[in-house]
Structures are given as structure tokens and as C-alpha cells.
Coordinates of C-alpha atoms in Angstrom, one line a residue:
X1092 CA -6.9 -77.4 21.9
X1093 CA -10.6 -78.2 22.6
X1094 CA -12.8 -78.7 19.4
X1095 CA -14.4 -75.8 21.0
X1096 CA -11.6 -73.6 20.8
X1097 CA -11.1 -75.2 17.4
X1098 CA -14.8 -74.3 15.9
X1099 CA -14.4 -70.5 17.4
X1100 CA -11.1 -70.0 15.5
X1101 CA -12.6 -71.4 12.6
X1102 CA -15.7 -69.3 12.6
X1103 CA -13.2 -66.1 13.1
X1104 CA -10.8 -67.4 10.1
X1105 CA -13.9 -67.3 7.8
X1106 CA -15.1 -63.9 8.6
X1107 CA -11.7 -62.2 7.9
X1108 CA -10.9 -60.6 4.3
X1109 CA -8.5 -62.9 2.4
X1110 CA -5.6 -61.2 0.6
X1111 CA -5.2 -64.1 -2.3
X1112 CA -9.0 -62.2 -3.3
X1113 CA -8.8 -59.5 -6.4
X1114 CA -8.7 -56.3 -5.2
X1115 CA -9.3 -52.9 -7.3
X1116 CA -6.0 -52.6 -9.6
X1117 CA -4.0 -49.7 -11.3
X1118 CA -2.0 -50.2 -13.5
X1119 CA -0.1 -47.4 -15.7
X1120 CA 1.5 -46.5 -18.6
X1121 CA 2.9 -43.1 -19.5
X1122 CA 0.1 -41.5 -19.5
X1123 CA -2.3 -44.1 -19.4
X1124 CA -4.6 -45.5 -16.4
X1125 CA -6.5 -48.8 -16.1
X1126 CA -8.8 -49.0 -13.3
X1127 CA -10.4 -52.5 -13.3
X1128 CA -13.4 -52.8 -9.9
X1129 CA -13.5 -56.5 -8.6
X1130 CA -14.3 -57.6 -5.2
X1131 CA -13.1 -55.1 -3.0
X1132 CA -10.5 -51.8 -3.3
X1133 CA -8.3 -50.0 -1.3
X1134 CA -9.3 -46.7 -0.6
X1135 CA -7.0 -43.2 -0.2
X1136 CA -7.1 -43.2 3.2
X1137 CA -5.8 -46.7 3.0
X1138 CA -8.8 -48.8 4.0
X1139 CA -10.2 -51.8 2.0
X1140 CA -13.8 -51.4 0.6
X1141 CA -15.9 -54.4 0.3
X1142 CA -18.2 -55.0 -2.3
X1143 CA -21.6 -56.8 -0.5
X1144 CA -24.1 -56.7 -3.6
X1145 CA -22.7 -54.3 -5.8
X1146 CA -20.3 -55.9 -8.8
X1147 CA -18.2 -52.9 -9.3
X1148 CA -17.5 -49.6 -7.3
X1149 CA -14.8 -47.1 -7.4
X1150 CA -13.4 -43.1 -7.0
X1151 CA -11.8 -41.4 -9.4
X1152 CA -10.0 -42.2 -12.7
X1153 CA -6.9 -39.6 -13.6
X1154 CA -5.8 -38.6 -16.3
X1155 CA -2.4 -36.0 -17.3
X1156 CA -3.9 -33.2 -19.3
X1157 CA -2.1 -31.6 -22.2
X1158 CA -2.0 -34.8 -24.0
X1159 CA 0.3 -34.7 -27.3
X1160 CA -0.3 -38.1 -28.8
X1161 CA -2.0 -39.3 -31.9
X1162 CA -4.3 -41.6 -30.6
X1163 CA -6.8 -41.2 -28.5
X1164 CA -5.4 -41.1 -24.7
X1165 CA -6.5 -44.2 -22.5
X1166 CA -8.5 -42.9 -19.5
X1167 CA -9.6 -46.3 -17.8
X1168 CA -11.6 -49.4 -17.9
X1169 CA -15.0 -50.1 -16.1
X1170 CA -15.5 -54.4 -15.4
X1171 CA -18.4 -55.8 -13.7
X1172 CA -17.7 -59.4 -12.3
X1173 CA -20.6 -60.5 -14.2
X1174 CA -18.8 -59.6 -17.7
X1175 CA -18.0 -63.6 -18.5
X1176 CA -16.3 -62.0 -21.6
X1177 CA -19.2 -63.8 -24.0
X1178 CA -20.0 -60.0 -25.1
X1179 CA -23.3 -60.1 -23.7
X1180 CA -23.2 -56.9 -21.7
X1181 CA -23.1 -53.2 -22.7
X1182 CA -21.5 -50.9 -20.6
X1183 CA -22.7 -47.2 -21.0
X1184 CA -21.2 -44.0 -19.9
X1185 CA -22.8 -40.3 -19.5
X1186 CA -22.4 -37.2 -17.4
X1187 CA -20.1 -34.6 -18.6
X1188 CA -18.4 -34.8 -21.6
X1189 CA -19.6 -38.9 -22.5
X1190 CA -19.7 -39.1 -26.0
X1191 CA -17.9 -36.2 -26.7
X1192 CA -14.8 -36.0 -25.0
X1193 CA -15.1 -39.1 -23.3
X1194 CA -15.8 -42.2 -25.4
X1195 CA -16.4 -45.7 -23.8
X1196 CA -15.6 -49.4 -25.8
X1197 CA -19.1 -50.7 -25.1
X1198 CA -17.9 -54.1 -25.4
X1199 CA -14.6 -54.1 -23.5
X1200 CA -15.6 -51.1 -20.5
X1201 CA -12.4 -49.0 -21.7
X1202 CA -12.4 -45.6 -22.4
X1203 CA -10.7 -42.9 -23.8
X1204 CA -10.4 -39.1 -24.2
X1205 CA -11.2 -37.8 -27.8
X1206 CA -8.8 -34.5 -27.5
X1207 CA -6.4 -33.0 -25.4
X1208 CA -7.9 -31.7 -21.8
X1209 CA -6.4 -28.4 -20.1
X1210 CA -7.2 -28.5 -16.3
X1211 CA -6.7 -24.9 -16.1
X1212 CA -10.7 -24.8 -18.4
X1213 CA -11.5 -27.7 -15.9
X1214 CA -10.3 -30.1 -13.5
X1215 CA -12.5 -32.9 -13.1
X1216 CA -15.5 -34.1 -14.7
X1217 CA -18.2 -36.4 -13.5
X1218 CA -19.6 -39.3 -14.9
X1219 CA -22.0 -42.5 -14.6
X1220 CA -21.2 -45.7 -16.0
X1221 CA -23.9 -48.4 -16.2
X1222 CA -23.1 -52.3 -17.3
X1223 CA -26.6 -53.6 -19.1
X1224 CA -27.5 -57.4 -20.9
X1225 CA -27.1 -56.7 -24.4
X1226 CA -30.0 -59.4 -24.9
X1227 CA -32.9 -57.9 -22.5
X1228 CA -31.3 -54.5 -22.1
X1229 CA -31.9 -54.7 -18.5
X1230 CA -29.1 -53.4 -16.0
X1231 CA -26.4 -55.9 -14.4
X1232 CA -25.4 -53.5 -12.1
X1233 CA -26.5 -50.1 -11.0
X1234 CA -25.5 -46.9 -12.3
X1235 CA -22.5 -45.9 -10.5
X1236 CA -20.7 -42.5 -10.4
X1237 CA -17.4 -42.3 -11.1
X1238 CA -15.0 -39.1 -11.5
X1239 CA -12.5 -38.5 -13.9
X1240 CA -9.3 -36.0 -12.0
X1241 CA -7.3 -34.2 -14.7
X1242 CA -3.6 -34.4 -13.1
X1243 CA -2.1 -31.0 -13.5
X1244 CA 1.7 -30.1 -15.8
X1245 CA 3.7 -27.1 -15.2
X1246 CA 2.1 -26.1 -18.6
X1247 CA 1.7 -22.1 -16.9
X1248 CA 4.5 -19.5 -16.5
X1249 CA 3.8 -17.4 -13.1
X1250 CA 2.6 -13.5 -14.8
X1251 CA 2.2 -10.1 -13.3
X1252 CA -1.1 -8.7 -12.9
X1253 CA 1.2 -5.4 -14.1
X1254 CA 3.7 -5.2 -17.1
X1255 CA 5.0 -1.7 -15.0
X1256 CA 5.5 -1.0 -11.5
X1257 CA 6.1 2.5 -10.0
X1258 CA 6.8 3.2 -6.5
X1259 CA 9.1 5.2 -4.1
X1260 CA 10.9 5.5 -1.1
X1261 CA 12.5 8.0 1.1
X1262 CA 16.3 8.6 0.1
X1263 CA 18.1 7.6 3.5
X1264 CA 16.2 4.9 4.3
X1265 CA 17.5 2.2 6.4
X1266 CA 18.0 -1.3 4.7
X1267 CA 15.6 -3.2 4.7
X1268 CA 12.8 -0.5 4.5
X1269 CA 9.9 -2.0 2.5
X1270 CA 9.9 -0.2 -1.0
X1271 CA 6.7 -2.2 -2.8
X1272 CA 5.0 -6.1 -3.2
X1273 CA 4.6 -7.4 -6.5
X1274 CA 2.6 -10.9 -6.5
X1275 CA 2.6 -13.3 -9.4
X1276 CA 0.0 -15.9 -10.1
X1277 CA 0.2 -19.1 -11.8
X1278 CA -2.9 -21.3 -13.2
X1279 CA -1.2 -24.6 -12.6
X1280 CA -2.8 -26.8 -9.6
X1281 CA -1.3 -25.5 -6.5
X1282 CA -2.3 -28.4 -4.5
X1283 CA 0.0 -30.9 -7.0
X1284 CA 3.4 -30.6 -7.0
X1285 CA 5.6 -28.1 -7.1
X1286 CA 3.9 -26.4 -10.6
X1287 CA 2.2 -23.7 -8.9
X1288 CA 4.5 -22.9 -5.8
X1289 CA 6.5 -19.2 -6.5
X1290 CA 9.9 -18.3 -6.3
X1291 CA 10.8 -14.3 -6.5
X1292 CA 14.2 -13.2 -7.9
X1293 CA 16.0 -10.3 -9.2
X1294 CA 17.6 -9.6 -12.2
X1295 CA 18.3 -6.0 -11.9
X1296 CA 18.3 -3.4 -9.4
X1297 CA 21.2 -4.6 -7.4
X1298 CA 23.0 -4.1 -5.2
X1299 CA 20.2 -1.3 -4.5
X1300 CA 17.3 -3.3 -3.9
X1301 CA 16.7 -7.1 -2.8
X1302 CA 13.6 -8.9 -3.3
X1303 CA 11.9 -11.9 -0.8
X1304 CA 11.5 -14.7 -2.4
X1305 CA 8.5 -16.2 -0.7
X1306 CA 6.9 -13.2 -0.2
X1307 CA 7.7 -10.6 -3.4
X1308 CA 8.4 -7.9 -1.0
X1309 CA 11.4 -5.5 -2.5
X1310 CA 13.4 -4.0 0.2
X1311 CA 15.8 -1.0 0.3
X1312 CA 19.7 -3.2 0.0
X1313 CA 21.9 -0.4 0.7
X1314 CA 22.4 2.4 2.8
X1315 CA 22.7 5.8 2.9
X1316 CA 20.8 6.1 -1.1
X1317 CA 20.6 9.5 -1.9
X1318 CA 18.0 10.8 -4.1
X1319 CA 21.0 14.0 -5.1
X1320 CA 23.2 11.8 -6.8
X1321 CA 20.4 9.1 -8.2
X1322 CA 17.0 9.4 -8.2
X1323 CA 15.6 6.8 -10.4
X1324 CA 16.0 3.1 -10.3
X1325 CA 14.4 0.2 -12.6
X1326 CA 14.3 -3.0 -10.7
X1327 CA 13.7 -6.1 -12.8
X1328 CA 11.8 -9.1 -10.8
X1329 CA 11.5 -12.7 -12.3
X1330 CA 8.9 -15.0 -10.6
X1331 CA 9.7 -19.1 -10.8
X1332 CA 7.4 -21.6 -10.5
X1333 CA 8.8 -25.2 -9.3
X1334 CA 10.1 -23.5 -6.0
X1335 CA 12.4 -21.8 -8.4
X1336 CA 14.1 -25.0 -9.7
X1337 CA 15.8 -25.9 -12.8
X1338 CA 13.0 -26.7 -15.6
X1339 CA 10.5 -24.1 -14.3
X1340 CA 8.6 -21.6 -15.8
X1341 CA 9.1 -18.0 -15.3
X1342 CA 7.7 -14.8 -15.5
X1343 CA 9.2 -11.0 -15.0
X1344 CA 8.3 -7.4 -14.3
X1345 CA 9.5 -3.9 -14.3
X1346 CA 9.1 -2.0 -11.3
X1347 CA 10.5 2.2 -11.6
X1348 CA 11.5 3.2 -8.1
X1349 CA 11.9 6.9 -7.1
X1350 CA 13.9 8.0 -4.1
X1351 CA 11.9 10.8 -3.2
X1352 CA 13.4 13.7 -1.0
X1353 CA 14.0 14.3 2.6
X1354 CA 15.6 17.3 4.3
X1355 CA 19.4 15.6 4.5
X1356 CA 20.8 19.1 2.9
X1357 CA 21.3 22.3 4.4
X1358 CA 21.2 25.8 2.5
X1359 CA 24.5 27.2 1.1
X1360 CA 25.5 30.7 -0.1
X1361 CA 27.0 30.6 -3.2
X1362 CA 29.6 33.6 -1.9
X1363 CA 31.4 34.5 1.3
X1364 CA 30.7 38.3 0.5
X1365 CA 27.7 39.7 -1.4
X1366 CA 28.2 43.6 -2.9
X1367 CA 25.3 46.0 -3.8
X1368 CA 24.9 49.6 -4.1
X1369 CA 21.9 52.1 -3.7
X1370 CA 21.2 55.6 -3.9
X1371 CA 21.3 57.9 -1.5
X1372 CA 17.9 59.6 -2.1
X1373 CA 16.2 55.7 -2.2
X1374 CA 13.1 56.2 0.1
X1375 CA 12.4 53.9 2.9
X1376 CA 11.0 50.6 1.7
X1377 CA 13.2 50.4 -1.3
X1378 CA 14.6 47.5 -2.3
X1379 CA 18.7 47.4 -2.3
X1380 CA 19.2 43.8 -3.6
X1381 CA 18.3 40.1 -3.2
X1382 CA 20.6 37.3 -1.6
X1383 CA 19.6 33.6 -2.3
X1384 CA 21.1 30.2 -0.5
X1385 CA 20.9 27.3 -2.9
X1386 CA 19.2 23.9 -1.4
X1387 CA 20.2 20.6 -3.2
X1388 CA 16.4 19.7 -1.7
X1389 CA 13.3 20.5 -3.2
X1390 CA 9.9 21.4 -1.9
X1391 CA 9.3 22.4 1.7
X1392 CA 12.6 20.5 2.6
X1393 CA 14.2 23.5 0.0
X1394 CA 12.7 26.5 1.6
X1395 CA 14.6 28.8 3.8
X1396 CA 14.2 32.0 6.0
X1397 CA 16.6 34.8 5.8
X1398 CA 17.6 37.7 8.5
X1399 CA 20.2 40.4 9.7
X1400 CA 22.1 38.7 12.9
X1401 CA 24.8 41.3 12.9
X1402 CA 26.5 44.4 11.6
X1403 CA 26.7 48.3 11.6
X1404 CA 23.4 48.3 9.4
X1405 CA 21.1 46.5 11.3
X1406 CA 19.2 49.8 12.1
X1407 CA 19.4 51.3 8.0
X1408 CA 18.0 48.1 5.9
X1409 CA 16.0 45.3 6.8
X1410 CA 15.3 41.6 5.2
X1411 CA 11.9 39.7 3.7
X1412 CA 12.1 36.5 2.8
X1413 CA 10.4 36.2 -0.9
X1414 CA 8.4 32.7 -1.0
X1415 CA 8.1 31.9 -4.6
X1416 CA 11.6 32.6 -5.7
X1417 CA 13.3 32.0 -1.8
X1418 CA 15.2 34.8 -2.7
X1419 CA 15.9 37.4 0.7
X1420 CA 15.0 41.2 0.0
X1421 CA 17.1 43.5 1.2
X1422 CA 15.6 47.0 1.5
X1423 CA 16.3 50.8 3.0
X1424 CA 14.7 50.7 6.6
X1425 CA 15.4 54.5 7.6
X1426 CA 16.8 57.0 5.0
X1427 CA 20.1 57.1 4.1
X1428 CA 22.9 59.9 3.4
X1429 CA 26.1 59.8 1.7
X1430 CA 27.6 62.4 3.0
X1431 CA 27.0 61.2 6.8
X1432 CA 27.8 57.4 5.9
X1433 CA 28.7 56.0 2.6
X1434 CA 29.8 52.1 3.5
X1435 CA 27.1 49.3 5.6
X1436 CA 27.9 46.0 6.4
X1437 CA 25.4 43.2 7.1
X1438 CA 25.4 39.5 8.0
X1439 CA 22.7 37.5 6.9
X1440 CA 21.7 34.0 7.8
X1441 CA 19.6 31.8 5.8
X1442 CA 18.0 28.8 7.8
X1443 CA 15.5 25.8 6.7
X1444 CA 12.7 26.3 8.1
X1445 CA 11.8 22.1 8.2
X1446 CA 14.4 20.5 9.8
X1447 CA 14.1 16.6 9.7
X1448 CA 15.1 15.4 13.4
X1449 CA 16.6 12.3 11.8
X1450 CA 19.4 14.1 9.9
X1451 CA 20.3 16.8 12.8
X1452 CA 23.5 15.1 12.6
X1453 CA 24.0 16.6 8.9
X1454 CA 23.8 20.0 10.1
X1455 CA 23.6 22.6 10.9
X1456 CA 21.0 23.8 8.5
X1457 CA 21.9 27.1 7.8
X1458 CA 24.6 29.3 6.5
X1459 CA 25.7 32.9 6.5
X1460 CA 26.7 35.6 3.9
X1461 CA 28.5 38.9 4.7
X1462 CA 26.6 41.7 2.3
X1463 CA 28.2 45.3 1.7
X1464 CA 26.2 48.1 0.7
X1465 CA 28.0 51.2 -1.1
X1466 CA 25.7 54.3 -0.5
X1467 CA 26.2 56.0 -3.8
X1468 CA 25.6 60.1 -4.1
X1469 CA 22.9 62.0 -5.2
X1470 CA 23.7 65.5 -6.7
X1471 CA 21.5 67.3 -4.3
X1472 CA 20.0 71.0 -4.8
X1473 CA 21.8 73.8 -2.9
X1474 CA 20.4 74.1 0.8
X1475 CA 19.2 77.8 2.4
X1476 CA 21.1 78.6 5.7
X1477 CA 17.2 79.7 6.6
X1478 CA 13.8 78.7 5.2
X1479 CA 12.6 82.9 5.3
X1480 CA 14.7 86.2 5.8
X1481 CA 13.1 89.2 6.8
X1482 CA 15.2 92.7 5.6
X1483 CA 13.9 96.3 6.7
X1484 CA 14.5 99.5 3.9
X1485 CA 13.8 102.8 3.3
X1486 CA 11.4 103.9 1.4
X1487 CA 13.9 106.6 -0.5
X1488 CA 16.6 104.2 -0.6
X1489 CA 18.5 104.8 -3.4
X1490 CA 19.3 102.3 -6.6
X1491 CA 21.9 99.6 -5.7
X1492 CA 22.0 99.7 -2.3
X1493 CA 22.3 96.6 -0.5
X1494 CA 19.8 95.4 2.1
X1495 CA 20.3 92.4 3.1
X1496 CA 22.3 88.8 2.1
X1497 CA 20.9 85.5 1.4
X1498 CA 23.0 82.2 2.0
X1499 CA 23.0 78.8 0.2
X1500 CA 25.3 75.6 0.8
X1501 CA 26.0 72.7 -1.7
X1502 CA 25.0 69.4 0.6
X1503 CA 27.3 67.2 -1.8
X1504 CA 30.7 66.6 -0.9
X1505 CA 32.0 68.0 -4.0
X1506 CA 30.8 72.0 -3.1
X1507 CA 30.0 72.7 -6.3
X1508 CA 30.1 77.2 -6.5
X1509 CA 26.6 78.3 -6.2
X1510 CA 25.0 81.6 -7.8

């Protein structure tokens, strides 16, 4: 090697950073953290700062919040390289809370937290912290601002912007049909740790209903629910902070679920055959009886329309379909007679009138009813065999004699004697 070669290597070797050098320290207790600035500190992204003229420089302090002890909590200490430890500087601290809740040892640079600190009221303060001689009160170093980071506890249970859910979904549904979200939120830091990060469970409502547990969507769990046989479900939901691990918090909520109706029921007649009687003399428009199909639905997916397909009265009686009650009207369409026909016979049909393509496989929605109608008698007047007779007489005709003969029928079947 040249002395050349030797002199450029040498020159190179004095311009590096030497690791024996103080560099800017933790060092922690539980819950404690001393932060002493020398020559030159690593940063978070991993580089080395270098102090040129400065004697101290730094971040951030932290400090755990929630603090339970009896003495004051250790924050940090602030050193300038030119404290020779004689006593003759003063450092000085201000910005938020200095003097308050943050006290500094003049002397010695440490300081300290006069009361417990919840990060959820704040989560950093910022501060300046000045070295001066105690002798000509004139600064040592410049004032330098620092912050203090309050480190976040899972001191928060997740809660529910809502004690009470309600919500519904369509009886029938698939699974896996979205029924409702619920979101929980929790104060803790969510960038530190695990404290805020939400888990979603549930403790009732199965096997009916299931609940993501990233996401707080519940979801229909079974098939085939019908709202005929249950139509009212409480689902209970807990929400986990710690990813839902051992140790964490947890909040929960109620939410009511109601199946609400669909048309998955067709209209049934309660009998096979339906009897009813009406007079004779009833005049047209009169009403004979009423029919009704019971629908295990309600609403529109209830009603029903009701006609005559068949039977030997199609042409005597007709049908209206009565929308408040859903009841079919049977009444006289021409007028009737005993004595000419005493027995009818009907078949009605009662049909839905919405019909749910999804549930055609349920069907058919309708049903039918024989109806029988008696025609009952009427005791009718006696009946002229003409409306006028006409009878030619002498004028000297004498007393008694007979002229002429009226005639008169009893229409009733019974021929009661007439005078």
C-alpha cells in the first residue's frame, strides 16, 4: 500500500460515524421511560441523526396512560452535553400541560406526570424544553420541541350506538339473506395493538341467525323459516375487542327480528259442502249466504276472489267477492220457485289473487267448496184461471140464477181448498 492509498483511507476512516460514540438511549421500566439526547440518535425509520451544533435533539417521549401508582409516573429525562453535573444549568419545560400535568426536576432534566392521563381526552401533548446557566440565565441550548405520545390500554369495551335493534326479513328466505348490520365502536387507539380491532359474535338467535364477525352483518342461518309457525326472534350480538381474544373487552346488543309474510299459503275451505236455504219469493239481488276460505297469510298475500265454475245453478245465483271481510256473497240472480225447483247446487272456487312466482311450487292457490241451496216455500195467494171475465144476463133474470163461474188455483204444493 502506497502512503497515498494509506492517507485516502485514513481521511475516509475519520469521516465515518463511530459506534463506541453515545447515541440517544431508552431505557424502561414498567411504565416508565428515560430518554437521555447525546451525540447522535437513531431515528424510527432506522437512520442515525447527527447532532452538528445542537447539544440535545429528539422525537417523542411515551408514556402508558391510565396510570394507577402513588407516585408520580416517570415520563423522561432531558440532558444537554453541556450539563457537567456542577448544577449550574436549569432546564425549563412549557407547552401543554408543563407545570400542571407535566412537572420537570430543574436540576436533574427528569420529568414526570402529576395525575393519571386517559388518551381517549387526548393523545399527545406538545412541549418545549429549554437548558439555561443558572448563573447568567442565558440559554445553553435552544428551545427544542419535544412530544409526549400517550400509549393506548384496552381500558374501552366496544358499545352499540343502539341498546335495541328491530328489523325483518321475508319468511322463506334463503340462507344467507342479509337480515341487518349492527357496528360497534371502541375508543381505544386503533392504530396500537389489538385494543381497538372488533370481533362480532352471537349469543342468541341460533341456529336461526349467524352473525359475521368482521363485518356485523346478521344473516338468515336456516332454511325454509316460516313466519306461520314463528314470527319473532331476539338475536343477542356481543362485540370483542382484542380480535376477540381471551382478556378482551366486550360489549352486546339486542336486535328483535320479524319474519314478515310472503304468499307461501294457499286459501282453504274450511268444509267440503256448504248448506243454505232462501225463500222462494227472495227478489233478485238478494243475498242467500256467504262462503269464506281461510288464508294462514295476511294482507294482500290473504286476499282471495271467489266464483261459480260449475253446477245446475249457475244461471239462478251469482257470486261477489266482499273486500273487507273476503267473505263471497252468494245471491238470487233470476227469480226462483219452489214448486218448479226446490234443490241448486253450486261449486265455488276461491283463488289468491297475488301469487308469488317463487312459491308456485306450493300450490296451487286455490280451493273449491260444493254449496247447496234448499229453495224453501212461500204460502202464495190463490191464482185466477183469468185476470177478467166477462158474463151476459137478462135484465128480468130472476134471484139465484147463476150466470157465470169464476176459477182460482192454490200455486203451493199443498192445494190448500179455496172459497
Amino acid at each position: 500500500m502506497t502512503i497515498y492509498q494509506f492517507l485516502r483511507l485514513f481521511v475516509l476512516w475519520a469521516c465515518l460515524p463511530h459506534f463506541c460514540c453515545p447515541e440517544l438511549t431508552f431505557r424502561r421500566t414498567p411504565g416508565i421511560q428515560q430518554m437521555t439526547a447525546e451525540s447522535r440518535a437513531p431515528r424510527s425509520d432506522g437512520k442515525i441523526l447527527h447532532r452538528q451544533k445542537r447539544g440535545w435533539m429528539w422525537n417523542q417521549f411515551f408514556l402508558l396512560e391510565e396510570y394507577t401508582g402513588s407516585d408520580y409516573q416517570y415520563v423522561g429525562k432531558l440532558h444537554s452535553d453541556q450539563d457537567k453535573g456542577d448544577g449550574s444549568l436549569k432546564y425549563i419545560l412549557s407547552g401543554d400541560g408543563a407545570g400542571t400535568l407535566f412537572i420537570i426536576d430543574e436540576k436533574t432534566g427528569d420529568i414526570h406526570a402529576t395525575r393519571r392521563i386517559d388518551r381517549e381526552e387526548k393523545a399527545f401533548y406538545t412541549l418545549r424544553a429549554q437548558a439555561i446557566n443558572r448563573r447568567t440565565l442565558r440559554p445553553v441550548e435552544p428551545e427544542s420541541e419535544f412530544v409526549i405520545k400517550i400509549h393506548d390500554i384496552n381500558d374501552n369495551e366496544p358499545t352499540f350506538p343502539e341498546e335495541i335493534y328491530t328489523a325483518s326479513v321475508p319468511e322463506m328466505s334463503v340462507v344467507g339473506t342479509s337480515v341487518v348490520q349492527v357496528t360497534a365502536t371502541d375508543a381505544d387507539d386503533p392504530s396500537y395493538g389489538n385494543s381497538a380491532r372488533v370481533i362480532y359474535s352471537i349469543l342468541q338467535g341460533q341456529p336461526y341467525f349467524s352473525v359475521e364477525p368482521e363485518t356485523g352483518i346478521i344473516r338468515t342461518a336456516l332454511p325454509n323459516m316460516n313466519r306461520e309457525n314463528k314470527e319473532q326472534y331476539q338475536v343477542v350480538i356481543q362485540a370483542k375487542d382484542m380480535g376477540g381474544q381471551m382478556g378482551g373487552l366486550s360489549g352486546t346488543t339486542t336486535v328483535n327480528i320479524t319474519l314478515t309474510d310472503v304468499n307461501d299459503n294457499p286459501p282453504r275451505f274450511p268444509q267440503n259442502t256448504i248448506h243454505l236455504r232462501v225463500l222462494e219469493s227472495s227478489p233478485v239481488g238478494t243475498a242467500v249466504g256467504s262462503v269464506k276460505a281461510t288464508d294462514a297469510d295476511t294482507g294482500k298475500n290473504a286476499e282471495v276472489d271467489y266464483r261459480i265454475i260449475d253446477g245446475d245453478g249457475t244461471d239462478m245465483f251469482d257470486i261477489i267477492t266482499e273486500k273487507d271481510t273476503q267473505e263471497g256473497i252468494i245471491t238470487v240472480k233470476k227469480p226462483l220457485d219452489y214448486e218448479n225447483r226446490r234443490l241448486y247446487t253450486l261449486k265455488v272456487e276461491a283463488e289468491n289473487t297475488h301469487v308469488d312466482p317463487r312459491f308456485y311450487y306450493l300450490g296451487p292457490f286455490k280451493d273449491t267448496t260444493i254449496v247447496k241451496i234448499s229453495i224453501e216455500d212461500v204460502d202464495e195467494p190463490p191464482v185466477f184461471s183469468r185476470s177478467s171475465y166477462l158474463f151476459e144476463v137478462h135484465e128480468d133474470i130472476e134471484v139465484g140464477t147463476i150466470i157465470g163461474t169464476v176459477m182460482a188455483r192454490d200455486p203451493d204444493s199443498t192445494s190448500s181448498p179455496i172459497r
